[in-house]
Short mmCIF file of C-alpha atoms in Angstrom, two decimals:
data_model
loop_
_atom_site.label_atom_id
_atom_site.label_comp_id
_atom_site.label_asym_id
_atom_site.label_seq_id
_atom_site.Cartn_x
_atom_site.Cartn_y
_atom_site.Cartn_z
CA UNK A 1 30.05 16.26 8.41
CA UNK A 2 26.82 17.52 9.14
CA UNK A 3 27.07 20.39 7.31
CA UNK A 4 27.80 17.85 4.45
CA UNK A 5 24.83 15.60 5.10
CA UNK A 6 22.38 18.21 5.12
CA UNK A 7 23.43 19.73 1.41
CA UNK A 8 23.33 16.48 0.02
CA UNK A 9 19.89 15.25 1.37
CA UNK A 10 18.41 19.22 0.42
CA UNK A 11 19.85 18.47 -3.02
CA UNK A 12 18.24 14.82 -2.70
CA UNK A 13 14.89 16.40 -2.17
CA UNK A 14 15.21 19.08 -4.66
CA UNK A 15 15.80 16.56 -7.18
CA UNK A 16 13.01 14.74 -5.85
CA UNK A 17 10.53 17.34 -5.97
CA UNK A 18 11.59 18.46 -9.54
CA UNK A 19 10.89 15.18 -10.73
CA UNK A 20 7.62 14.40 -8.91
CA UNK A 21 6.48 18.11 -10.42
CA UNK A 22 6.94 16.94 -14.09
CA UNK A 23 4.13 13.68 -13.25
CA UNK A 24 1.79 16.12 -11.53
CA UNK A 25 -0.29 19.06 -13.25
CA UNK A 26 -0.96 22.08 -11.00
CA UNK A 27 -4.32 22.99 -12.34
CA UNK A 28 -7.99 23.08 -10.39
CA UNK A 29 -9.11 20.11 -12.35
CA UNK A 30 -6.21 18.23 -10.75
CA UNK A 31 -6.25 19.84 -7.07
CA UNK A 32 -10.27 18.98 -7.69
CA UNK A 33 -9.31 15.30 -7.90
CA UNK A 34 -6.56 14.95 -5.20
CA UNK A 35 -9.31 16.17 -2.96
CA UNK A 36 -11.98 13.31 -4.39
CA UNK A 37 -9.30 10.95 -3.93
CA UNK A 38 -8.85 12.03 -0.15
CA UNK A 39 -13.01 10.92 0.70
CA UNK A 40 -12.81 8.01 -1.26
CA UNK A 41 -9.54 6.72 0.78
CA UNK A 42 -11.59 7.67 4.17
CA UNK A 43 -14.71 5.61 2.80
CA UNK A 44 -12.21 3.27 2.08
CA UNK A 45 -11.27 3.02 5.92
CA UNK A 46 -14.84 3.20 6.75
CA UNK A 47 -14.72 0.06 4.42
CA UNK A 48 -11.58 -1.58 6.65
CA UNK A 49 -13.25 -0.65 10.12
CA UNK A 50 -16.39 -2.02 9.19
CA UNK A 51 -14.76 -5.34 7.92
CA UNK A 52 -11.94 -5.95 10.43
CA UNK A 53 -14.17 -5.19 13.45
CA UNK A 54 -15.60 -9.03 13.49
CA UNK A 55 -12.30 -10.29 13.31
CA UNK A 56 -11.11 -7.87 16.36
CA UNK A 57 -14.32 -9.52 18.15
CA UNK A 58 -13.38 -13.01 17.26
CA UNK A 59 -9.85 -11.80 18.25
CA UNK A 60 -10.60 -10.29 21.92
CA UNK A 61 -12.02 -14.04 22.32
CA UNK A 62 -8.42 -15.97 22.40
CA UNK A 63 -6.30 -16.38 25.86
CA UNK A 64 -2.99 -16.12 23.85
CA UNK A 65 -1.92 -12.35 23.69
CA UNK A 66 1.53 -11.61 22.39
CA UNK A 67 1.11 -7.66 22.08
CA UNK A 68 3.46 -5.31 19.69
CA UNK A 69 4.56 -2.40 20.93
CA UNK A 70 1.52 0.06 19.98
CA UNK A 71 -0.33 -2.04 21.82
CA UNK A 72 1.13 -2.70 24.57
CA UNK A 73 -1.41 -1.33 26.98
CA UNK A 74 -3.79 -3.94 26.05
CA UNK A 75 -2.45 -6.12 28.04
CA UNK A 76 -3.23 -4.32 31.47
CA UNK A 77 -6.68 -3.86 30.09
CA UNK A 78 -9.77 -6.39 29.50
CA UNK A 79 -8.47 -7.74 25.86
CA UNK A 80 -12.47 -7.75 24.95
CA UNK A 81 -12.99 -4.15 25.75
CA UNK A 82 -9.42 -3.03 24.62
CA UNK A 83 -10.56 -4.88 20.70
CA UNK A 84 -14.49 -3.64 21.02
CA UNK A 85 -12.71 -0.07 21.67
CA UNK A 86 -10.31 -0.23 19.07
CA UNK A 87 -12.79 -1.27 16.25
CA UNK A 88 -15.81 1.26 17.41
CA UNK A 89 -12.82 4.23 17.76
CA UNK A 90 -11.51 3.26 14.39
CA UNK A 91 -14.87 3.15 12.33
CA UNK A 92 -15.74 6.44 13.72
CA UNK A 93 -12.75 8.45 13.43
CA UNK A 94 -12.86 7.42 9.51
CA UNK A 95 -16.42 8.33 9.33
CA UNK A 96 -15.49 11.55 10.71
CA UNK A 97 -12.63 11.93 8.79
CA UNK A 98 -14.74 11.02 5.60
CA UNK A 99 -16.87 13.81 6.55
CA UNK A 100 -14.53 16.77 7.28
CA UNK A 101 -11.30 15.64 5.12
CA UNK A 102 -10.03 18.78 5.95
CA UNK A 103 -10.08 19.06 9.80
CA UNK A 104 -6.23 17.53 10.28
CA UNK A 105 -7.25 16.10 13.82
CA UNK A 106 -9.97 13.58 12.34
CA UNK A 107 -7.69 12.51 10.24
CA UNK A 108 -4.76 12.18 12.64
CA UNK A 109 -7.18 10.38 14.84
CA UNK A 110 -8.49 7.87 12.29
CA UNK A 111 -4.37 6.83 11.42
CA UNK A 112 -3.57 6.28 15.00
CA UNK A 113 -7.16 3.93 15.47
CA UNK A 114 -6.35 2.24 11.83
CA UNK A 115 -2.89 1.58 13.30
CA UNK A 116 -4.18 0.43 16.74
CA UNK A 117 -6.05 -1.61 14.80
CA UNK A 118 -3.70 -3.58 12.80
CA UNK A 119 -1.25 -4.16 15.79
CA UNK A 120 -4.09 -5.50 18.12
CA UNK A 121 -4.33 -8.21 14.72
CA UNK A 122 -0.89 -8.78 14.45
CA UNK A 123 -0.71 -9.40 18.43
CA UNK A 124 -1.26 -13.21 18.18
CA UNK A 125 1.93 -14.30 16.74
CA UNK A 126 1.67 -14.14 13.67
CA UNK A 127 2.07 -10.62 11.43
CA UNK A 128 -0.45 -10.04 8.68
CA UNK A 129 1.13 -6.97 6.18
CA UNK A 130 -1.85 -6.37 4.28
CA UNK A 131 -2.67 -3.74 6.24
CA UNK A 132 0.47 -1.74 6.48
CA UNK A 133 0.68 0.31 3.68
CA UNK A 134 -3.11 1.93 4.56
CA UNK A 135 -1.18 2.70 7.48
CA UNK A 136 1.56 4.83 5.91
CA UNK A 137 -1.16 6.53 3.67
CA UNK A 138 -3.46 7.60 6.55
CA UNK A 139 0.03 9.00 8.61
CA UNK A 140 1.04 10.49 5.17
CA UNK A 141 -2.58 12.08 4.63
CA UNK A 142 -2.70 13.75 8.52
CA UNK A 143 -0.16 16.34 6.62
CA UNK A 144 -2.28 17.58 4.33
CA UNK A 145 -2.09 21.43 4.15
CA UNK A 146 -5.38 23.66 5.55
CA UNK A 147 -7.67 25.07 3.11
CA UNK A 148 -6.54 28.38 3.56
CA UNK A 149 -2.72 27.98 2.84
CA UNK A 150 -1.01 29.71 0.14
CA UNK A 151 0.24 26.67 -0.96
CA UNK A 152 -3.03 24.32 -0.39
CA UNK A 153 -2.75 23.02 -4.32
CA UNK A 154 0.99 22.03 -4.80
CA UNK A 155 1.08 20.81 -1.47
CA UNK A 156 -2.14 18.89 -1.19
CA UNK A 157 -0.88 17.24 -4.53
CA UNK A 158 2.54 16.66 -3.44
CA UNK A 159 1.25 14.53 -0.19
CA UNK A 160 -0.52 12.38 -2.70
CA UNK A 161 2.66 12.01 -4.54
CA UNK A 162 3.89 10.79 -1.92
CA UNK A 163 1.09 8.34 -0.76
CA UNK A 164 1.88 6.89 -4.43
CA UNK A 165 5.63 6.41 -3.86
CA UNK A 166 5.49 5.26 -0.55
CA UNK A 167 2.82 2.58 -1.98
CA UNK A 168 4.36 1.36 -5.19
CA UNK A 169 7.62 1.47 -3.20
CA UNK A 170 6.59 -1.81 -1.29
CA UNK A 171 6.32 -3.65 -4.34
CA UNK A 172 10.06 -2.80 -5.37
CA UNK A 173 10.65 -3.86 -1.69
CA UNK A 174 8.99 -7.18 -2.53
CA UNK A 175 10.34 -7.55 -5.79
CA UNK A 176 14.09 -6.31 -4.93
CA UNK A 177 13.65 -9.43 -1.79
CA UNK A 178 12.94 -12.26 -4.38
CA UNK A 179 15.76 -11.31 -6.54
CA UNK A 180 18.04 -11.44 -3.70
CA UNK A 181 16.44 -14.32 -2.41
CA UNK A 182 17.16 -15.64 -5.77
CA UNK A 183 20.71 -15.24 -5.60
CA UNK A 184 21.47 -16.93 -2.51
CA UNK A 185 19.06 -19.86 -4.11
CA UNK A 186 21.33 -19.98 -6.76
CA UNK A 187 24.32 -20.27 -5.09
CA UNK A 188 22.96 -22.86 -3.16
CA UNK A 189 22.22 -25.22 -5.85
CA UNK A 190 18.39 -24.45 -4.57
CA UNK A 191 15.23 -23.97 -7.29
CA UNK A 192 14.54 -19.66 -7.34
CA UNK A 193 11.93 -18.16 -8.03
CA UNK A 194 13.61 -17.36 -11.73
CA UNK A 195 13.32 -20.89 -12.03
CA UNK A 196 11.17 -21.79 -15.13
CA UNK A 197 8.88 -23.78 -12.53
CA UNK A 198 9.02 -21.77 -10.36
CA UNK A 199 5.22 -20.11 -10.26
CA UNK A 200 3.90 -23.96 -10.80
CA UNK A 201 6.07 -25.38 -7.51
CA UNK A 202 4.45 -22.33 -5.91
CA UNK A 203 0.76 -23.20 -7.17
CA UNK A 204 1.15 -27.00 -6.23
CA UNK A 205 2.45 -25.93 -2.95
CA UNK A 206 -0.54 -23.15 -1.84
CA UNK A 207 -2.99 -26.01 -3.21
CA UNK A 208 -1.31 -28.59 -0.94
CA UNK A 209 -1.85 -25.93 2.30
CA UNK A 210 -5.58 -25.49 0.75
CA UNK A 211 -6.13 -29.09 0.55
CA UNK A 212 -7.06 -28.97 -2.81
CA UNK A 213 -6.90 -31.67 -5.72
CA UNK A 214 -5.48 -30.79 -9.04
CA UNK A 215 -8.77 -31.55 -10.69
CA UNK A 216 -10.61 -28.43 -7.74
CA UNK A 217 -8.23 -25.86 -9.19
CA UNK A 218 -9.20 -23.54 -11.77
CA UNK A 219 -8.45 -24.12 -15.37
CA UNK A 220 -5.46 -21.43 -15.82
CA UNK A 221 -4.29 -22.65 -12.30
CA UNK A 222 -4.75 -26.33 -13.40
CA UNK A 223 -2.81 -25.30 -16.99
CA UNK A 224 0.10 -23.70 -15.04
CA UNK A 225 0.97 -26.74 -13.26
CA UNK A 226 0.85 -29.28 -16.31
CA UNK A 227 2.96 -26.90 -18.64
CA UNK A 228 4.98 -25.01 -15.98
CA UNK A 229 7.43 -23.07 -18.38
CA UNK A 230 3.71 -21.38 -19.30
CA UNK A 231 3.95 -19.65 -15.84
CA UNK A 232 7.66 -18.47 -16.52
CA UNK A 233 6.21 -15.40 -18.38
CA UNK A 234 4.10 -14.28 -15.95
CA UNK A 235 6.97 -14.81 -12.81
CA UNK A 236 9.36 -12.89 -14.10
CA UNK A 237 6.73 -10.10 -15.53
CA UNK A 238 5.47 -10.11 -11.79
CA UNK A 239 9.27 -9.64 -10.08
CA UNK A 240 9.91 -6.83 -13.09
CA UNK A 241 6.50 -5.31 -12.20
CA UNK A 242 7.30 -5.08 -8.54
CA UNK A 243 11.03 -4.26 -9.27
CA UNK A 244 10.23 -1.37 -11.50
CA UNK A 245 6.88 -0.15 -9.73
CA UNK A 246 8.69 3.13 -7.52
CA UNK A 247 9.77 4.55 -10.58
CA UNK A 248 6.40 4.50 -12.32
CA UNK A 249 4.51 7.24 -10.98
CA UNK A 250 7.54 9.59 -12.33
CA UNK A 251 6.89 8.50 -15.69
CA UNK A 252 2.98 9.94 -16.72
CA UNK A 253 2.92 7.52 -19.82
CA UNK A 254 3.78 4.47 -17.96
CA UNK A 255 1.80 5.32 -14.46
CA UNK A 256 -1.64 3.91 -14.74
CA UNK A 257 -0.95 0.87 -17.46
CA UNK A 258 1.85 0.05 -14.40
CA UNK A 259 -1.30 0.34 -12.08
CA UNK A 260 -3.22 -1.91 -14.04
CA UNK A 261 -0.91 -4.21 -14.60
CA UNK A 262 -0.43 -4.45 -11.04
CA UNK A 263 -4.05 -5.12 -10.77
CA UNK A 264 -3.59 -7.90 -12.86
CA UNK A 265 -1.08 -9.48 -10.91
CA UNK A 266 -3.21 -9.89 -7.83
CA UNK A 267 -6.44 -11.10 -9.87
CA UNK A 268 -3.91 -13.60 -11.66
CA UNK A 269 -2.80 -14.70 -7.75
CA UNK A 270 -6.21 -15.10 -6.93
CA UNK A 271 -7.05 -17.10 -9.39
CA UNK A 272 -4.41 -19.32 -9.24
CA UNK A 273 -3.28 -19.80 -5.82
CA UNK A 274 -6.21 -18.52 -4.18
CA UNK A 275 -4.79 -15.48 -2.36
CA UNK A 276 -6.62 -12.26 -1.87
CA UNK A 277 -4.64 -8.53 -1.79
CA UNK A 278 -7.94 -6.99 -1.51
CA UNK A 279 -6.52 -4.17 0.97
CA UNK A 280 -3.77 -3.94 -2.41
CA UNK A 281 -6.18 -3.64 -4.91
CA UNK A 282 -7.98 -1.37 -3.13
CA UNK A 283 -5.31 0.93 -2.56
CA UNK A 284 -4.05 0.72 -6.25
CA UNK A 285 -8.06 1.70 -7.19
CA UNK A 286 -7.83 4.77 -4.93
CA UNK A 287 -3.88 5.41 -6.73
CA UNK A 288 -5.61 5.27 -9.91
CA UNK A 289 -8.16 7.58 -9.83
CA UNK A 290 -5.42 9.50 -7.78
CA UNK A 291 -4.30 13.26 -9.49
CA UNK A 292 -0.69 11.74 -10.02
CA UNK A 293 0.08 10.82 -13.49
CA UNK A 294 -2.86 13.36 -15.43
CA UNK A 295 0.11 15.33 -17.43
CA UNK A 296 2.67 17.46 -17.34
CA UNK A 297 2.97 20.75 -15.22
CA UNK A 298 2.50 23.81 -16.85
CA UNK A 299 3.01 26.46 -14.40
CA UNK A 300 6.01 27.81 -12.76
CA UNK A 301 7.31 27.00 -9.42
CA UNK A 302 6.26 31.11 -8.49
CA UNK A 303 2.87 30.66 -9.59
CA UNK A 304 2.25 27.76 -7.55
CA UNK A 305 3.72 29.83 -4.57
CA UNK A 306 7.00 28.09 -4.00
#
Protein backbone atom coordinates (compact mmCIF):
# COMPACT_ATOMS: atom_id res chain seq x y z
CA UNK A 1 0.00 0.00 0.00
CA UNK A 2 2.81 2.08 0.59
CA UNK A 3 4.71 0.97 -2.01
CA UNK A 4 1.58 2.08 -4.05
CA UNK A 5 1.28 5.53 -2.53
CA UNK A 6 4.69 6.48 -3.08
CA UNK A 7 4.65 5.67 -7.15
CA UNK A 8 1.65 7.51 -7.51
CA UNK A 9 2.59 10.76 -5.58
CA UNK A 10 6.46 10.47 -7.52
CA UNK A 11 4.38 10.29 -10.70
CA UNK A 12 2.15 13.25 -9.21
CA UNK A 13 5.24 15.34 -8.88
CA UNK A 14 6.81 14.39 -12.07
CA UNK A 15 3.85 15.54 -13.78
CA UNK A 16 3.95 18.50 -11.75
CA UNK A 17 7.33 19.51 -12.42
CA UNK A 18 6.99 18.84 -16.24
CA UNK A 19 4.30 21.18 -16.36
CA UNK A 20 5.63 23.98 -14.13
CA UNK A 21 9.00 23.62 -16.56
CA UNK A 22 6.99 24.53 -19.75
CA UNK A 23 5.79 28.25 -17.77
CA UNK A 24 9.37 28.83 -16.66
CA UNK A 25 12.50 29.68 -18.98
CA UNK A 26 15.87 28.43 -17.66
CA UNK A 27 17.99 31.23 -18.93
CA UNK A 28 20.28 33.96 -16.79
CA UNK A 29 17.89 36.68 -17.71
CA UNK A 30 15.23 34.67 -15.87
CA UNK A 31 17.41 33.20 -12.83
CA UNK A 32 18.52 37.20 -12.84
CA UNK A 33 14.90 38.07 -12.05
CA UNK A 34 13.84 35.27 -9.59
CA UNK A 35 16.70 36.63 -7.59
CA UNK A 36 15.28 40.54 -7.90
CA UNK A 37 12.07 39.17 -6.99
CA UNK A 38 13.59 37.49 -3.75
CA UNK A 39 14.86 41.42 -2.27
CA UNK A 40 11.88 42.96 -3.30
CA UNK A 41 9.63 40.28 -1.25
CA UNK A 42 12.18 40.91 1.87
CA UNK A 43 11.66 44.83 1.41
CA UNK A 44 8.31 43.86 1.21
CA UNK A 45 8.47 42.35 4.87
CA UNK A 46 10.55 45.19 5.90
CA UNK A 47 7.33 46.98 4.59
CA UNK A 48 4.89 44.52 6.93
CA UNK A 49 7.25 44.82 10.10
CA UNK A 50 7.43 48.36 9.87
CA UNK A 51 3.54 48.70 9.50
CA UNK A 52 2.20 46.00 11.84
CA UNK A 53 4.59 46.94 14.67
CA UNK A 54 2.05 49.91 15.96
CA UNK A 55 -0.67 47.64 15.88
CA UNK A 56 1.46 44.87 17.98
CA UNK A 57 2.02 48.02 20.43
CA UNK A 58 -1.58 48.96 20.52
CA UNK A 59 -2.07 45.14 20.83
CA UNK A 60 0.37 44.33 23.94
CA UNK A 61 -2.02 47.16 25.54
CA UNK A 62 -5.39 44.89 25.89
CA UNK A 63 -6.03 42.50 29.13
CA UNK A 64 -7.86 39.94 26.86
CA UNK A 65 -5.23 37.34 25.53
CA UNK A 66 -6.57 34.30 23.79
CA UNK A 67 -3.10 32.96 22.37
CA UNK A 68 -2.79 30.36 19.22
CA UNK A 69 -0.59 27.84 19.46
CA UNK A 70 2.77 29.59 18.09
CA UNK A 71 2.30 31.74 20.60
CA UNK A 72 1.62 30.19 23.30
CA UNK A 73 4.54 31.27 25.40
CA UNK A 74 3.30 34.70 25.47
CA UNK A 75 1.23 34.10 27.89
CA UNK A 76 3.88 33.24 30.70
CA UNK A 77 5.66 36.33 29.53
CA UNK A 78 4.90 40.27 29.96
CA UNK A 79 2.34 40.51 26.78
CA UNK A 80 4.08 44.18 26.24
CA UNK A 81 7.55 42.85 26.00
CA UNK A 82 6.51 39.49 24.30
CA UNK A 83 4.65 42.14 21.20
CA UNK A 84 7.69 44.93 21.47
CA UNK A 85 9.98 41.64 20.89
CA UNK A 86 8.10 40.18 18.27
CA UNK A 87 7.83 43.40 16.09
CA UNK A 88 11.69 44.64 16.70
CA UNK A 89 12.82 40.64 15.92
CA UNK A 90 10.63 40.65 12.89
CA UNK A 91 11.73 44.06 11.23
CA UNK A 92 15.24 43.05 11.66
CA UNK A 93 15.41 39.61 10.56
CA UNK A 94 13.75 40.99 7.14
CA UNK A 95 16.22 43.71 6.99
CA UNK A 96 18.78 41.17 7.28
CA UNK A 97 17.29 38.92 5.11
CA UNK A 98 16.86 41.84 2.51
CA UNK A 99 20.47 42.24 2.78
CA UNK A 100 21.98 38.73 2.42
CA UNK A 101 18.97 36.88 0.42
CA UNK A 102 21.19 34.20 0.20
CA UNK A 103 22.28 33.30 3.79
CA UNK A 104 19.21 30.55 4.37
CA UNK A 105 19.27 31.31 8.25
CA UNK A 106 18.15 35.12 7.80
CA UNK A 107 15.67 34.07 5.92
CA UNK A 108 14.48 31.17 8.07
CA UNK A 109 14.62 33.60 10.89
CA UNK A 110 12.59 36.41 9.29
CA UNK A 111 9.51 33.48 8.43
CA UNK A 112 9.43 32.27 11.94
CA UNK A 113 9.30 36.35 13.37
CA UNK A 114 6.69 37.17 10.32
CA UNK A 115 4.76 34.14 11.64
CA UNK A 116 5.16 35.06 15.35
CA UNK A 117 3.94 38.01 14.25
CA UNK A 118 0.68 37.27 12.73
CA UNK A 119 -0.35 34.77 15.55
CA UNK A 120 0.40 37.34 18.40
CA UNK A 121 -2.50 39.49 15.96
CA UNK A 122 -4.72 36.81 15.60
CA UNK A 123 -4.47 36.09 19.56
CA UNK A 124 -7.48 38.33 20.47
CA UNK A 125 -10.27 36.35 19.16
CA UNK A 126 -10.68 37.15 16.20
CA UNK A 127 -8.37 35.70 13.01
CA UNK A 128 -7.25 38.21 10.42
CA UNK A 129 -5.98 36.00 7.01
CA UNK A 130 -4.43 38.72 5.28
CA UNK A 131 -1.37 37.84 6.44
CA UNK A 132 -1.17 34.17 5.83
CA UNK A 133 -0.15 33.65 2.55
CA UNK A 134 3.27 36.03 3.22
CA UNK A 135 3.61 33.39 5.62
CA UNK A 136 3.73 30.39 3.29
CA UNK A 137 6.01 32.47 0.87
CA UNK A 138 8.66 33.38 3.50
CA UNK A 139 8.58 29.28 4.76
CA UNK A 140 8.61 28.47 0.96
CA UNK A 141 11.60 31.01 0.29
CA UNK A 142 13.91 29.55 3.51
CA UNK A 143 14.45 26.58 0.74
CA UNK A 144 16.04 28.35 -1.63
CA UNK A 145 19.15 26.50 -2.94
CA UNK A 146 22.95 28.06 -1.99
CA UNK A 147 24.73 29.94 -4.53
CA UNK A 148 27.07 27.37 -5.17
CA UNK A 149 24.71 24.38 -6.05
CA UNK A 150 24.76 22.70 -9.27
CA UNK A 151 21.34 23.21 -9.53
CA UNK A 152 21.07 26.98 -8.04
CA UNK A 153 18.98 28.15 -11.42
CA UNK A 154 16.22 25.45 -11.90
CA UNK A 155 15.86 25.22 -8.37
CA UNK A 156 15.88 28.81 -7.28
CA UNK A 157 13.14 29.16 -10.09
CA UNK A 158 11.21 26.22 -9.16
CA UNK A 159 10.75 27.60 -5.33
CA UNK A 160 9.26 30.64 -6.96
CA UNK A 161 6.99 28.44 -8.87
CA UNK A 162 5.92 27.36 -6.11
CA UNK A 163 5.48 30.64 -4.06
CA UNK A 164 3.07 31.38 -7.20
CA UNK A 165 0.95 28.22 -6.83
CA UNK A 166 0.77 28.15 -3.32
CA UNK A 167 -0.51 31.97 -3.69
CA UNK A 168 -2.98 31.87 -6.52
CA UNK A 169 -4.05 28.57 -4.92
CA UNK A 170 -5.90 30.52 -2.05
CA UNK A 171 -7.98 32.23 -4.40
CA UNK A 172 -9.32 28.82 -5.94
CA UNK A 173 -9.71 28.00 -2.16
CA UNK A 174 -11.88 31.11 -1.86
CA UNK A 175 -13.57 30.79 -4.97
CA UNK A 176 -14.16 26.79 -4.82
CA UNK A 177 -15.91 27.91 -0.88
CA UNK A 178 -18.51 30.35 -2.46
CA UNK A 179 -19.56 27.93 -5.04
CA UNK A 180 -20.16 25.41 -2.48
CA UNK A 181 -21.53 27.81 -0.28
CA UNK A 182 -23.73 28.49 -3.15
CA UNK A 183 -25.09 25.19 -3.40
CA UNK A 184 -26.22 24.63 -0.02
CA UNK A 185 -27.86 28.38 -0.49
CA UNK A 186 -29.65 27.01 -3.17
CA UNK A 187 -30.99 24.20 -1.74
CA UNK A 188 -32.10 26.13 0.98
CA UNK A 189 -34.31 28.40 -0.84
CA UNK A 190 -31.51 31.12 0.47
CA UNK A 191 -30.15 34.22 -2.00
CA UNK A 192 -26.19 32.89 -3.26
CA UNK A 193 -23.79 34.64 -4.14
CA UNK A 194 -24.74 33.60 -8.03
CA UNK A 195 -27.64 35.50 -7.26
CA UNK A 196 -28.03 38.43 -9.79
CA UNK A 197 -28.03 40.76 -6.54
CA UNK A 198 -25.92 39.28 -5.07
CA UNK A 199 -22.65 41.81 -5.15
CA UNK A 200 -25.37 44.80 -4.43
CA UNK A 201 -26.91 42.86 -1.06
CA UNK A 202 -23.20 42.56 -0.29
CA UNK A 203 -22.40 46.41 -0.94
CA UNK A 204 -25.60 47.58 1.04
CA UNK A 205 -24.62 45.27 3.75
CA UNK A 206 -20.57 46.39 4.23
CA UNK A 207 -22.09 50.09 3.96
CA UNK A 208 -24.60 49.31 6.74
CA UNK A 209 -21.38 47.90 9.10
CA UNK A 210 -19.52 51.27 7.80
CA UNK A 211 -22.34 53.41 8.70
CA UNK A 212 -22.52 54.87 5.54
CA UNK A 213 -25.50 56.56 3.55
CA UNK A 214 -26.17 55.63 0.01
CA UNK A 215 -25.56 59.18 -1.08
CA UNK A 216 -21.39 58.76 0.98
CA UNK A 217 -20.70 55.85 -1.34
CA UNK A 218 -18.82 56.19 -4.41
CA UNK A 219 -20.46 56.57 -7.73
CA UNK A 220 -19.74 52.85 -9.19
CA UNK A 221 -20.59 51.64 -5.57
CA UNK A 222 -23.71 53.92 -5.51
CA UNK A 223 -24.57 52.54 -9.39
CA UNK A 224 -24.21 48.88 -8.23
CA UNK A 225 -26.82 49.10 -5.72
CA UNK A 226 -29.57 51.00 -7.88
CA UNK A 227 -29.09 48.60 -10.97
CA UNK A 228 -27.91 45.43 -9.15
CA UNK A 229 -27.98 42.93 -12.20
CA UNK A 230 -24.94 45.61 -13.27
CA UNK A 231 -22.85 43.89 -10.49
CA UNK A 232 -23.81 40.28 -11.79
CA UNK A 233 -20.91 40.56 -14.34
CA UNK A 234 -18.40 41.38 -12.18
CA UNK A 235 -19.57 38.45 -9.26
CA UNK A 236 -19.40 35.79 -11.26
CA UNK A 237 -16.06 37.13 -13.22
CA UNK A 238 -14.65 37.44 -9.54
CA UNK A 239 -15.73 33.57 -8.36
CA UNK A 240 -14.32 32.39 -12.11
CA UNK A 241 -11.19 34.48 -11.42
CA UNK A 242 -10.59 32.91 -8.07
CA UNK A 243 -11.87 29.45 -9.30
CA UNK A 244 -9.52 29.32 -12.21
CA UNK A 245 -6.48 31.32 -10.60
CA UNK A 246 -4.11 27.81 -9.61
CA UNK A 247 -4.09 26.88 -13.03
CA UNK A 248 -2.87 30.20 -14.39
CA UNK A 249 0.66 30.32 -13.76
CA UNK A 250 0.87 26.93 -15.98
CA UNK A 251 -0.47 28.69 -18.81
CA UNK A 252 2.44 31.66 -19.89
CA UNK A 253 -0.25 33.46 -22.14
CA UNK A 254 -2.85 33.68 -19.55
CA UNK A 255 -0.40 34.28 -16.29
CA UNK A 256 0.03 37.96 -15.86
CA UNK A 257 -3.46 39.29 -17.62
CA UNK A 258 -4.86 36.59 -14.70
CA UNK A 259 -2.58 38.69 -12.31
CA UNK A 260 -3.95 41.79 -13.37
CA UNK A 261 -7.15 40.93 -13.42
CA UNK A 262 -6.82 39.86 -10.00
CA UNK A 263 -5.56 43.26 -9.25
CA UNK A 264 -8.59 44.54 -10.47
CA UNK A 265 -10.73 42.66 -8.35
CA UNK A 266 -9.36 44.04 -5.12
CA UNK A 267 -9.24 47.82 -6.46
CA UNK A 268 -12.99 47.12 -7.63
CA UNK A 269 -13.61 45.83 -3.68
CA UNK A 270 -12.10 48.79 -2.50
CA UNK A 271 -13.92 50.93 -4.19
CA UNK A 272 -17.04 49.61 -3.62
CA UNK A 273 -17.26 48.12 -0.31
CA UNK A 274 -14.39 49.74 1.12
CA UNK A 275 -12.12 46.76 1.85
CA UNK A 276 -8.40 46.80 1.53
CA UNK A 277 -6.20 43.40 0.35
CA UNK A 278 -3.23 45.51 0.44
CA UNK A 279 -1.00 42.49 1.87
CA UNK A 280 -2.88 40.71 -1.66
CA UNK A 281 -1.99 43.20 -3.92
CA UNK A 282 1.19 43.37 -2.74
CA UNK A 283 1.95 39.91 -3.09
CA UNK A 284 0.36 39.68 -6.65
CA UNK A 285 2.95 42.92 -7.50
CA UNK A 286 5.92 40.87 -6.26
CA UNK A 287 4.13 37.54 -8.49
CA UNK A 288 4.17 39.77 -11.33
CA UNK A 289 7.39 40.93 -11.72
CA UNK A 290 8.11 37.26 -10.56
CA UNK A 291 10.38 34.96 -13.37
CA UNK A 292 7.21 32.63 -13.73
CA UNK A 293 5.30 33.10 -16.83
CA UNK A 294 8.46 34.93 -19.18
CA UNK A 295 8.25 31.89 -21.90
CA UNK A 296 8.81 28.69 -22.65
CA UNK A 297 11.91 26.51 -21.62
CA UNK A 298 14.37 25.88 -24.02
CA UNK A 299 16.89 23.74 -22.51
CA UNK A 300 16.92 20.18 -21.58
CA UNK A 301 16.32 18.72 -18.27
CA UNK A 302 20.51 17.59 -18.50
CA UNK A 303 21.55 20.97 -19.14
CA UNK A 304 19.85 22.36 -16.29
CA UNK A 305 21.52 19.53 -14.18
CA UNK A 306 18.58 17.35 -13.40
Amino acid sequence: MLSWLSIALRRGLDFFWERADRALAFDERSIARAELTTRFFYASCCFLAYTCAPRLVELAQRSHLDPLWPVAWVSRVSLSVSALAIALLFLVSSLIALLTPGFRVARATCAFFMFESVALQNSFGKINHSSHTFVLAAIILVFLPKKDSVTYGVQTLRSWFGVTVVALATYTVAGTAKIRGAAIDLFRGDMSVLHPDALAVAIARQAVVRGQALDELSTFAAALIEYPVLGWPFMLGAIALEVGAVLAPFVPAVYRPWLLSLLAMHFGILFTMGISFGNAVLLLLILFVGPVGVGLPTTTTAEKGG
